[in-house]
């Protein structure tokens, strides 16, 4: 479902090249949950931006659902992100004056769906993430974990094949973070979503199928998790 092919990203500090990514390759299958970890500056966020088509590599390619991001126009890449990739961020990025339902339905309305259909879809997804009784609440009326669930629901609005999560537990306490990781695992197992999660949490990899550790822009280690977290 996702192929990362010999990905290289080089920046320059003056005339000195800095390799944020240096030949990274791996694949993610449908329904697979992969965590990416490593020290600060190892290339984790750069890699996630490349996978999401938010930045262009210096060389290499990213193939999502059989389509090469490198070969796409900007318009086609934007459509791919909207229709097939869901993004989840550390700080939720919810609109503070809108209810949970409105935050989830807004991308659908902007994409041309009727308000009625968008609200119905939002209500359905919020129930899926355990917030069926909180759809009219604004972000400031929700806990951090509930806000992240709204953010996950928003990422699911278009029923994407790929979920990209950037430190989704970084702003949560350990108990709530565990619940979010369990939800991510469930999206992979039950909904057959491919999940790629960037994290500093040393325990997060236990919830996934594989952990990829980056060091200095290269894959230093891949750990298979046969049993998952119990």
mmCIF file of C-alpha atoms in Angstrom:
data_model
loop_
_atom_site.group_PDB
_atom_site.id
_atom_site.type_symbol
_atom_site.label_atom_id
_atom_site.label_comp_id
_atom_site.label_asym_id
_atom_site.label_seq_id
_atom_site.Cartn_x
_atom_site.Cartn_y
_atom_site.Cartn_z
ATOM 1 C CA UNK A 1 0.000 0.000 0.000
ATOM 2 C CA UNK A 2 2.917 2.317 0.811
ATOM 3 C CA UNK A 3 6.366 2.064 -0.744
ATOM 4 C CA UNK A 4 9.236 4.337 0.269
ATOM 5 C CA UNK A 5 11.958 3.913 -2.352
ATOM 6 C CA UNK A 6 15.561 5.015 -1.678
ATOM 7 C CA UNK A 7 14.394 8.346 -0.269
ATOM 8 C CA UNK A 8 16.993 11.108 0.003
ATOM 9 C CA UNK A 9 16.489 14.642 1.295
ATOM 10 C CA UNK A 10 19.473 16.979 1.315
ATOM 11 C CA UNK A 11 19.566 20.501 2.725
ATOM 12 C CA UNK A 12 22.458 22.913 2.558
ATOM 13 C CA UNK A 13 23.942 24.937 5.384
ATOM 14 C CA UNK A 14 25.846 27.386 3.240
ATOM 15 C CA UNK A 15 27.788 25.065 0.948
ATOM 16 C CA UNK A 16 27.748 22.133 3.344
ATOM 17 C CA UNK A 17 25.209 19.367 2.481
ATOM 18 C CA UNK A 18 23.128 17.943 5.328
ATOM 19 C CA UNK A 19 21.388 14.639 4.621
ATOM 20 C CA UNK A 20 18.071 14.674 6.512
ATOM 21 C CA UNK A 21 17.239 11.372 4.791
ATOM 22 C CA UNK A 22 19.893 9.177 3.218
ATOM 23 C CA UNK A 23 18.565 6.247 1.198
ATOM 24 C CA UNK A 24 15.510 5.202 3.255
ATOM 25 C CA UNK A 25 13.436 2.320 1.836
ATOM 26 C CA UNK A 26 10.591 0.262 3.305
ATOM 27 C CA UNK A 27 7.038 -0.888 2.589
ATOM 28 C CA UNK A 28 3.819 -0.840 4.596
ATOM 29 C CA UNK A 29 1.022 -3.276 3.824
ATOM 30 C CA UNK A 30 -2.746 -2.670 4.222
ATOM 31 C CA UNK A 31 -3.696 -3.113 7.865
ATOM 32 C CA UNK A 32 -0.109 -2.757 9.080
ATOM 33 C CA UNK A 33 0.873 -0.448 11.933
ATOM 34 C CA UNK A 34 4.464 0.814 11.713
ATOM 35 C CA UNK A 35 6.115 3.111 14.253
ATOM 36 C CA UNK A 36 9.109 5.288 13.374
ATOM 37 C CA UNK A 37 11.402 6.409 16.155
ATOM 38 C CA UNK A 38 14.861 7.847 16.655
ATOM 39 C CA UNK A 39 16.637 10.766 18.317
ATOM 40 C CA UNK A 40 15.852 14.391 17.499
ATOM 41 C CA UNK A 41 17.280 15.300 14.115
ATOM 42 C CA UNK A 42 17.230 11.710 12.866
ATOM 43 C CA UNK A 43 14.820 12.516 10.022
ATOM 44 C CA UNK A 44 11.494 11.270 11.417
ATOM 45 C CA UNK A 45 9.367 14.328 10.679
ATOM 46 C CA UNK A 46 11.108 14.871 7.337
ATOM 47 C CA UNK A 47 10.228 11.299 6.377
ATOM 48 C CA UNK A 48 6.599 11.765 7.393
ATOM 49 C CA UNK A 49 6.384 14.970 5.325
ATOM 50 C CA UNK A 50 7.780 13.099 2.308
ATOM 51 C CA UNK A 51 5.275 10.254 2.709
ATOM 52 C CA UNK A 52 2.407 12.746 2.973
ATOM 53 C CA UNK A 53 3.518 14.642 -0.103
ATOM 54 C CA UNK A 54 4.066 17.828 1.906
ATOM 55 C CA UNK A 55 7.660 18.142 0.735
ATOM 56 C CA UNK A 56 9.631 16.838 -2.245
ATOM 57 C CA UNK A 57 12.612 14.500 -1.890
ATOM 58 C CA UNK A 58 15.976 15.254 -3.401
ATOM 59 C CA UNK A 59 15.789 11.798 -4.969
ATOM 60 C CA UNK A 60 13.821 8.583 -4.560
ATOM 61 C CA UNK A 61 10.067 8.194 -4.575
ATOM 62 C CA UNK A 62 7.009 7.523 -2.451
ATOM 63 C CA UNK A 63 4.259 5.328 -3.865
ATOM 64 C CA UNK A 64 0.847 5.456 -2.174
ATOM 65 C CA UNK A 65 -1.855 3.050 -3.248
ATOM 66 C CA UNK A 66 0.044 2.372 -6.478
ATOM 67 C CA UNK A 67 0.534 6.056 -7.380
ATOM 68 C CA UNK A 68 3.943 7.755 -7.504
ATOM 69 C CA UNK A 69 3.955 11.063 -5.628
ATOM 70 C CA UNK A 70 6.975 12.220 -7.621
ATOM 71 C CA UNK A 71 5.086 11.814 -10.904
ATOM 72 C CA UNK A 72 2.035 13.785 -9.720
ATOM 73 C CA UNK A 73 1.160 17.410 -10.313
ATOM 74 C CA UNK A 74 0.614 19.560 -7.225
ATOM 75 C CA UNK A 75 -3.146 19.382 -7.825
ATOM 76 C CA UNK A 76 -3.139 15.597 -8.049
ATOM 77 C CA UNK A 77 -1.003 15.332 -4.923
ATOM 78 C CA UNK A 78 -3.387 17.591 -3.008
ATOM 79 C CA UNK A 79 -6.307 15.398 -4.076
ATOM 80 C CA UNK A 80 -4.446 12.259 -3.026
ATOM 81 C CA UNK A 81 -3.803 13.753 0.419
ATOM 82 C CA UNK A 82 -7.459 14.722 0.788
ATOM 83 C CA UNK A 83 -8.944 11.439 -0.392
ATOM 84 C CA UNK A 84 -6.448 8.784 0.705
ATOM 85 C CA UNK A 85 -4.251 10.091 3.544
ATOM 86 C CA UNK A 86 -5.355 11.094 7.042
ATOM 87 C CA UNK A 87 -3.082 13.269 9.208
ATOM 88 C CA UNK A 88 -2.994 13.292 13.027
ATOM 89 C CA UNK A 89 -0.816 15.829 14.869
ATOM 90 C CA UNK A 90 0.555 16.239 18.380
ATOM 91 C CA UNK A 91 -1.341 19.464 19.136
ATOM 92 C CA UNK A 92 -4.703 18.389 17.617
ATOM 93 C CA UNK A 93 -5.068 21.507 15.374
ATOM 94 C CA UNK A 94 -8.798 21.777 16.029
ATOM 95 C CA UNK A 95 -10.726 24.975 15.330
ATOM 96 C CA UNK A 96 -11.598 26.314 18.807
ATOM 97 C CA UNK A 97 -14.939 27.926 17.931
ATOM 98 C CA UNK A 98 -16.348 24.794 16.278
ATOM 99 C CA UNK A 99 -17.912 21.741 17.859
ATOM 100 C CA UNK A 100 -16.402 18.274 17.493
ATOM 101 C CA UNK A 101 -18.923 17.513 14.760
ATOM 102 C CA UNK A 102 -18.147 20.743 12.905
ATOM 103 C CA UNK A 103 -14.383 20.118 13.105
ATOM 104 C CA UNK A 104 -14.846 16.707 11.508
ATOM 105 C CA UNK A 105 -17.420 17.743 8.916
ATOM 106 C CA UNK A 106 -15.544 20.876 7.727
ATOM 107 C CA UNK A 107 -13.069 19.049 5.409
ATOM 108 C CA UNK A 108 -15.997 17.241 3.789
ATOM 109 C CA UNK A 109 -17.937 20.466 3.258
ATOM 110 C CA UNK A 110 -14.850 22.152 1.791
ATOM 111 C CA UNK A 111 -14.529 19.152 -0.523
ATOM 112 C CA UNK A 112 -18.008 19.647 -1.918
ATOM 113 C CA UNK A 113 -20.197 17.438 0.273
ATOM 114 C CA UNK A 114 -23.531 18.796 1.437
ATOM 115 C CA UNK A 115 -23.653 19.996 5.033
ATOM 116 C CA UNK A 116 -26.258 17.329 5.849
ATOM 117 C CA UNK A 117 -24.151 14.469 4.482
ATOM 118 C CA UNK A 118 -20.993 15.871 6.072
ATOM 119 C CA UNK A 119 -22.637 16.138 9.500
ATOM 120 C CA UNK A 120 -24.010 12.600 9.213
ATOM 121 C CA UNK A 121 -20.557 11.282 8.335
ATOM 122 C CA UNK A 122 -18.969 13.248 11.186
ATOM 123 C CA UNK A 123 -21.466 11.885 13.683
ATOM 124 C CA UNK A 124 -20.800 8.350 12.481
ATOM 125 C CA UNK A 125 -17.019 8.651 12.804
ATOM 126 C CA UNK A 126 -17.174 10.362 16.199
ATOM 127 C CA UNK A 127 -19.243 7.451 17.449
ATOM 128 C CA UNK A 128 -16.566 5.127 16.016
ATOM 129 C CA UNK A 129 -13.882 6.809 18.162
ATOM 130 C CA UNK A 130 -16.033 6.775 21.300
ATOM 131 C CA UNK A 131 -17.346 10.351 21.242
ATOM 132 C CA UNK A 132 -20.935 9.774 20.190
ATOM 133 C CA UNK A 133 -22.170 11.710 23.198
ATOM 134 C CA UNK A 134 -19.786 14.651 22.797
ATOM 135 C CA UNK A 135 -20.359 15.777 19.208
ATOM 136 C CA UNK A 136 -21.667 19.242 20.154
ATOM 137 C CA UNK A 137 -18.803 20.051 22.520
ATOM 138 C CA UNK A 138 -16.099 22.544 21.533
ATOM 139 C CA UNK A 139 -12.403 21.700 22.061
ATOM 140 C CA UNK A 140 -12.198 23.695 25.299
ATOM 141 C CA UNK A 141 -14.972 21.499 26.698
ATOM 142 C CA UNK A 142 -13.066 18.304 25.941
ATOM 143 C CA UNK A 143 -10.097 16.613 27.600
ATOM 144 C CA UNK A 144 -6.796 16.260 25.753
ATOM 145 C CA UNK A 145 -7.566 12.646 24.923
ATOM 146 C CA UNK A 146 -11.006 13.561 23.639
ATOM 147 C CA UNK A 147 -9.547 16.316 21.490
ATOM 148 C CA UNK A 148 -7.107 13.837 19.968
ATOM 149 C CA UNK A 149 -10.014 11.478 19.263
ATOM 150 C CA UNK A 150 -11.741 14.319 17.403
ATOM 151 C CA UNK A 151 -8.513 14.854 15.441
ATOM 152 C CA UNK A 152 -8.436 11.147 14.576
ATOM 153 C CA UNK A 153 -12.080 11.292 13.513
ATOM 154 C CA UNK A 154 -11.274 14.254 11.270
ATOM 155 C CA UNK A 155 -8.412 12.250 9.733
ATOM 156 C CA UNK A 156 -10.910 9.479 8.952
ATOM 157 C CA UNK A 157 -13.447 11.776 7.270
ATOM 158 C CA UNK A 158 -12.605 10.646 3.721
ATOM 159 C CA UNK A 159 -12.029 7.008 4.748
ATOM 160 C CA UNK A 160 -8.297 7.135 3.898
ATOM 161 C CA UNK A 161 -6.165 4.079 3.217
ATOM 162 C CA UNK A 162 -3.189 5.576 5.083
ATOM 163 C CA UNK A 163 -3.003 7.314 8.475
ATOM 164 C CA UNK A 164 0.088 9.422 9.235
ATOM 165 C CA UNK A 165 0.471 10.368 12.887
ATOM 166 C CA UNK A 166 3.153 12.779 14.133
ATOM 167 C CA UNK A 167 3.714 12.377 17.892
ATOM 168 C CA UNK A 168 -0.034 11.886 18.586
ATOM 169 C CA UNK A 169 0.611 10.997 22.245
ATOM 170 C CA UNK A 170 3.254 13.675 22.874
ATOM 171 C CA UNK A 171 0.807 16.099 24.502
ATOM 172 C CA UNK A 172 -1.058 13.484 26.563
ATOM 173 C CA UNK A 173 -0.535 11.743 29.897
ATOM 174 C CA UNK A 174 0.614 8.117 29.791
ATOM 175 C CA UNK A 175 -2.827 6.584 30.410
ATOM 176 C CA UNK A 176 -4.512 8.664 27.701
ATOM 177 C CA UNK A 177 -1.580 8.099 25.358
ATOM 178 C CA UNK A 178 -2.027 4.358 25.765
ATOM 179 C CA UNK A 179 -5.692 4.682 24.789
ATOM 180 C CA UNK A 180 -4.743 6.589 21.627
ATOM 181 C CA UNK A 181 -2.150 3.944 20.706
ATOM 182 C CA UNK A 182 -4.740 1.234 21.230
ATOM 183 C CA UNK A 183 -7.101 3.131 18.935
ATOM 184 C CA UNK A 184 -4.406 3.393 16.265
ATOM 185 C CA UNK A 185 -3.803 -0.333 16.505
ATOM 186 C CA UNK A 186 -7.534 -0.959 16.196
ATOM 187 C CA UNK A 187 -7.726 1.195 13.047
ATOM 188 C CA UNK A 188 -5.118 -1.068 11.492
ATOM 189 C CA UNK A 189 -6.557 -4.366 12.719
ATOM 190 C CA UNK A 190 -10.281 -3.683 12.389
ATOM 191 C CA UNK A 191 -10.487 -1.052 9.640
ATOM 192 C CA UNK A 192 -7.517 -2.323 7.588
ATOM 193 C CA UNK A 193 -5.868 1.103 7.591
ATOM 194 C CA UNK A 194 -2.121 1.387 7.087
ATOM 195 C CA UNK A 195 -0.781 3.409 10.022
ATOM 196 C CA UNK A 196 2.616 5.127 10.162
ATOM 197 C CA UNK A 197 3.281 6.766 13.518
ATOM 198 C CA UNK A 198 6.289 8.927 14.400
ATOM 199 C CA UNK A 199 7.035 8.930 18.114
ATOM 200 C CA UNK A 200 9.592 9.525 20.850
ATOM 201 C CA UNK A 201 7.649 7.211 23.172
ATOM 202 C CA UNK A 202 9.885 4.165 23.778
ATOM 203 C CA UNK A 203 6.832 1.992 24.477
ATOM 204 C CA UNK A 204 4.741 2.994 21.453
ATOM 205 C CA UNK A 205 6.377 0.488 19.119
ATOM 206 C CA UNK A 206 4.884 -2.369 21.159
ATOM 207 C CA UNK A 207 1.436 -1.499 19.796
ATOM 208 C CA UNK A 208 2.495 -1.835 16.168
ATOM 209 C CA UNK A 209 3.684 -4.580 13.873
ATOM 210 C CA UNK A 210 7.132 -3.095 13.236
ATOM 211 C CA UNK A 211 9.359 -0.367 14.581
ATOM 212 C CA UNK A 212 11.790 1.459 12.278
ATOM 213 C CA UNK A 213 14.556 3.339 14.090
ATOM 214 C CA UNK A 214 16.233 6.174 12.233
ATOM 215 C CA UNK A 215 19.665 7.547 13.046
ATOM 216 C CA UNK A 216 21.235 10.366 11.003
ATOM 217 C CA UNK A 217 18.706 9.955 8.206
ATOM 218 C CA UNK A 218 19.283 6.222 7.768
ATOM 219 C CA UNK A 219 17.435 3.132 8.949
ATOM 220 C CA UNK A 220 19.542 1.827 11.834
ATOM 221 C CA UNK A 221 17.238 -0.956 12.966
ATOM 222 C CA UNK A 222 13.930 -2.649 12.204
ATOM 223 C CA UNK A 223 12.233 -4.579 15.006
ATOM 224 C CA UNK A 224 9.368 -6.935 14.282
ATOM 225 C CA UNK A 225 6.673 -7.194 16.948
ATOM 226 C CA UNK A 226 5.097 -10.625 16.658
ATOM 227 C CA UNK A 227 2.644 -10.353 19.512
ATOM 228 C CA UNK A 228 1.689 -6.688 19.885
ATOM 229 C CA UNK A 229 1.003 -5.041 23.220
ATOM 230 C CA UNK A 230 -1.199 -6.941 25.615
#
